């Protein structure tokens, strides 16, 4: 498919039924959503890197997943853009990137099999204004990178929030190159049943 020259924020009607799954806009919420999106995209890992550009501290969230072919889905609230298998298995809300609403964000991506990548810059006011956002073609590597400005509060809580978001993630998450500790959510189950990509833990009731 050819890239659009511009995209706009838009609210999908399906969002109305998913309103209780919105976010508090904390760094913990944001990291959980972006890491889960990377997992759904088939990434083998996620890198969280603190970088400095033009005197500004940024957090880059980078994955090597399937990438995003159509940049317009980024701002289509309630329309997830996931394929049929992921949609049936997980019912993703299509609101993950909107956990960044109200922040200045840069997103670059390239889908597997796509001839070129793209990048966009979303201003803090663009999430609700519907103003046109230019799509810039480019040679982005396969996968997706999201850059977010880091304020003083985020700097203080980043380490703890990243560790919490990575704790039960099935793929490695690295913070500034260091892999964060992970554990199995079902580690204390008596038995684990796996079917169609879903793991179910069976526990012994110890109450009498």
Coordinates of C-alpha atoms in Angstrom, one line a residue:
X1 CA 0.0 0.0 0.0
X2 CA 1.1 3.6 -0.6
X3 CA 1.7 5.8 2.4
X4 CA -0.8 8.7 3.1
X5 CA 0.7 12.2 3.0
X6 CA -1.2 13.2 6.1
X7 CA -3.2 11.6 8.9
X8 CA -5.7 12.9 11.5
X9 CA -6.8 11.9 14.9
X10 CA -10.2 10.2 14.8
X11 CA -12.5 8.4 17.3
X12 CA -13.9 5.0 16.2
X13 CA -17.4 4.2 17.5
X14 CA -16.1 1.0 19.0
X15 CA -14.3 3.1 21.6
X16 CA -17.6 3.9 23.3
X17 CA -17.9 0.3 24.5
X18 CA -14.3 0.2 25.7
X19 CA -14.2 3.5 27.7
X20 CA -13.4 1.8 31.0
X21 CA -10.1 0.6 29.5
X22 CA -8.6 4.0 29.2
X23 CA -5.5 5.1 31.0
X24 CA -4.2 7.3 33.8
X25 CA -1.4 8.6 31.6
X26 CA 1.3 7.5 34.0
X27 CA 4.6 6.2 32.8
X28 CA 3.6 2.8 34.2
X29 CA 0.4 2.7 32.1
X30 CA 2.3 3.8 29.0
X31 CA 5.1 1.3 29.3
X32 CA 2.7 -1.6 29.9
X33 CA 0.6 -0.7 26.8
X34 CA 3.6 -0.1 24.5
X35 CA 5.3 -3.3 25.6
X36 CA 2.1 -5.3 25.1
X37 CA 1.7 -3.8 21.7
X38 CA 5.2 -5.0 20.8
X39 CA 4.5 -8.5 22.1
X40 CA 1.3 -8.6 20.0
X41 CA 3.4 -7.5 17.0
X42 CA 5.6 -10.5 17.4
X43 CA 8.7 -8.7 18.7
X44 CA 11.5 -10.8 20.1
X45 CA 12.3 -8.0 22.7
X46 CA 11.7 -4.4 23.6
X47 CA 14.4 -1.8 24.3
X48 CA 13.8 1.2 26.5
X49 CA 16.6 3.8 25.9
X50 CA 17.0 7.2 27.5
X51 CA 18.5 9.5 25.0
X52 CA 19.2 13.2 24.7
X53 CA 18.4 15.3 21.6
X54 CA 18.7 19.0 21.4
X55 CA 19.1 19.2 25.2
X56 CA 15.8 17.3 25.8
X57 CA 15.6 13.9 27.5
X58 CA 13.6 11.4 25.5
X59 CA 12.6 7.8 26.2
X60 CA 12.8 5.6 23.1
X61 CA 10.7 2.5 23.1
X62 CA 12.0 0.2 20.3
X63 CA 10.8 -3.2 19.1
X64 CA 11.6 -5.5 16.2
X65 CA 8.0 -6.6 15.6
X66 CA 5.8 -6.6 12.5
X67 CA 5.8 -2.8 12.3
X68 CA 2.8 -0.7 11.3
X69 CA 1.9 -0.6 7.6
X70 CA -0.7 2.1 7.8
X71 CA 0.2 5.1 10.0
X72 CA -3.4 6.3 10.2
X73 CA -4.2 3.5 12.6
X74 CA -2.0 5.2 15.2
X75 CA -4.5 7.9 15.7
X76 CA -7.7 5.9 15.2
X77 CA -8.9 5.6 18.7
X78 CA -10.7 2.3 19.2
X79 CA -9.5 0.8 15.9
X80 CA -6.6 -1.5 16.8
X81 CA -5.4 -2.5 13.4
X82 CA -4.4 -6.0 14.6
X83 CA -5.0 -9.0 12.4
X84 CA -7.9 -11.4 12.9
X85 CA -6.0 -13.9 15.1
X86 CA -4.8 -11.3 17.6
X87 CA -8.2 -9.5 17.6
X88 CA -10.1 -12.8 18.4
X89 CA -7.5 -14.0 21.0
X90 CA -7.0 -10.8 23.0
X91 CA -9.7 -8.2 22.0
X92 CA -7.2 -5.4 22.0
X93 CA -8.9 -2.1 22.8
X94 CA -7.1 -0.1 20.1
X95 CA -6.2 2.6 22.7
X96 CA -2.6 1.8 23.5
X97 CA -1.0 4.7 21.7
X98 CA -3.7 7.0 23.1
X99 CA -2.1 6.4 26.6
X100 CA 0.4 9.0 25.2
X101 CA -2.4 11.6 24.5
X102 CA -1.4 15.1 25.4
X103 CA 2.3 14.5 25.0
X104 CA 4.7 15.4 22.2
X105 CA 5.6 12.1 20.6
X106 CA 7.6 10.9 17.6
X107 CA 6.8 7.5 16.0
X108 CA 8.7 5.7 13.3
X109 CA 7.9 2.3 11.8
X110 CA 8.4 -0.1 8.9
X111 CA 6.2 -3.1 8.3
X112 CA 7.6 -6.5 7.3
X113 CA 7.6 -6.6 3.5
X114 CA 7.1 -2.9 3.1
X115 CA 9.4 -1.1 0.7
X116 CA 9.8 1.9 3.0
X117 CA 9.2 3.1 6.5
X118 CA 7.6 6.3 7.8
X119 CA 7.7 8.7 10.7
X120 CA 5.3 11.2 12.2
X121 CA 5.6 13.8 14.9
X122 CA 2.4 14.3 17.0
X123 CA 2.2 17.6 19.0
X124 CA 0.6 17.7 22.4
X125 CA -2.5 19.4 20.9
X126 CA -2.8 17.2 17.9
X127 CA -4.4 14.3 19.7
X128 CA -7.8 16.1 19.9
X129 CA -7.6 18.9 17.4
X130 CA -7.8 16.7 14.3
X131 CA -5.1 18.9 12.7
X132 CA -3.2 17.2 9.8
X133 CA 0.0 15.4 10.7
X134 CA 2.5 14.9 8.0
X135 CA 3.7 11.4 7.2
X136 CA 7.4 11.4 6.3
X137 CA 8.6 8.4 4.2
X138 CA 12.0 7.1 5.3
X139 CA 14.4 4.1 5.7
X140 CA 13.2 3.2 9.2
X141 CA 14.3 -0.4 10.2
X142 CA 11.7 -3.1 10.6
X143 CA 9.6 -2.7 13.7
X144 CA 8.5 0.4 15.6
X145 CA 10.2 3.2 17.6
X146 CA 8.3 5.6 19.8
X147 CA 10.0 8.6 21.4
X148 CA 8.5 10.4 24.3
X149 CA 9.8 13.5 26.2
X150 CA 10.7 12.6 29.8
X151 CA 9.9 15.1 32.6
X152 CA 11.4 15.2 36.1
X153 CA 8.7 12.9 37.6
X154 CA 9.2 10.3 34.9
X155 CA 12.9 10.4 35.5
X156 CA 12.4 9.5 39.1
X157 CA 10.0 6.7 38.5
X158 CA 11.3 5.2 35.2
X159 CA 13.4 2.5 36.7
X160 CA 10.6 1.1 39.0
X161 CA 7.9 1.5 36.3
X162 CA 10.0 -0.3 33.7
X163 CA 10.7 -3.2 36.1
X164 CA 7.0 -3.5 36.9
X165 CA 6.0 -3.5 33.3
X166 CA 8.6 -6.1 32.4
X167 CA 8.0 -8.4 35.4
X168 CA 5.5 -10.7 33.7
X169 CA 6.3 -10.0 30.1
X170 CA 7.0 -13.1 28.0
X171 CA 9.6 -11.3 25.9
X172 CA 12.8 -9.6 27.2
X173 CA 12.6 -6.0 28.1
X174 CA 15.9 -4.0 28.3
X175 CA 16.4 -0.6 30.0
X176 CA 19.5 1.2 28.6
X177 CA 20.8 -2.2 27.5
X178 CA 20.3 -4.1 30.7
X179 CA 17.7 -6.9 30.7
X180 CA 15.1 -6.4 33.4
X181 CA 14.1 -9.3 35.7
X182 CA 11.1 -11.4 34.6
X183 CA 9.1 -14.2 36.2
X184 CA 6.2 -16.5 35.2
X185 CA 2.8 -15.2 36.2
X186 CA 1.7 -18.8 36.7
X187 CA 4.8 -20.0 38.5
X188 CA 2.9 -21.2 41.6
X189 CA 0.2 -23.1 39.6
X190 CA -0.3 -26.8 40.1
X191 CA -0.8 -27.3 36.4
X192 CA -0.6 -25.1 33.3
X193 CA -2.7 -25.7 30.3
X194 CA -1.8 -24.1 26.9
X195 CA -4.2 -23.8 24.0
X196 CA -4.4 -21.5 21.0
X197 CA -1.7 -19.2 22.5
X198 CA -3.5 -18.9 25.9
X199 CA -2.0 -20.2 29.1
X200 CA -4.3 -21.1 32.0
X201 CA -3.0 -21.9 35.5
X202 CA -4.8 -24.4 37.8
X203 CA -4.3 -23.8 41.5
X204 CA -5.0 -25.9 44.5
X205 CA -7.4 -24.3 47.0
X206 CA -5.6 -24.3 50.3
X207 CA -8.6 -22.8 52.2
X208 CA -10.5 -25.2 54.6

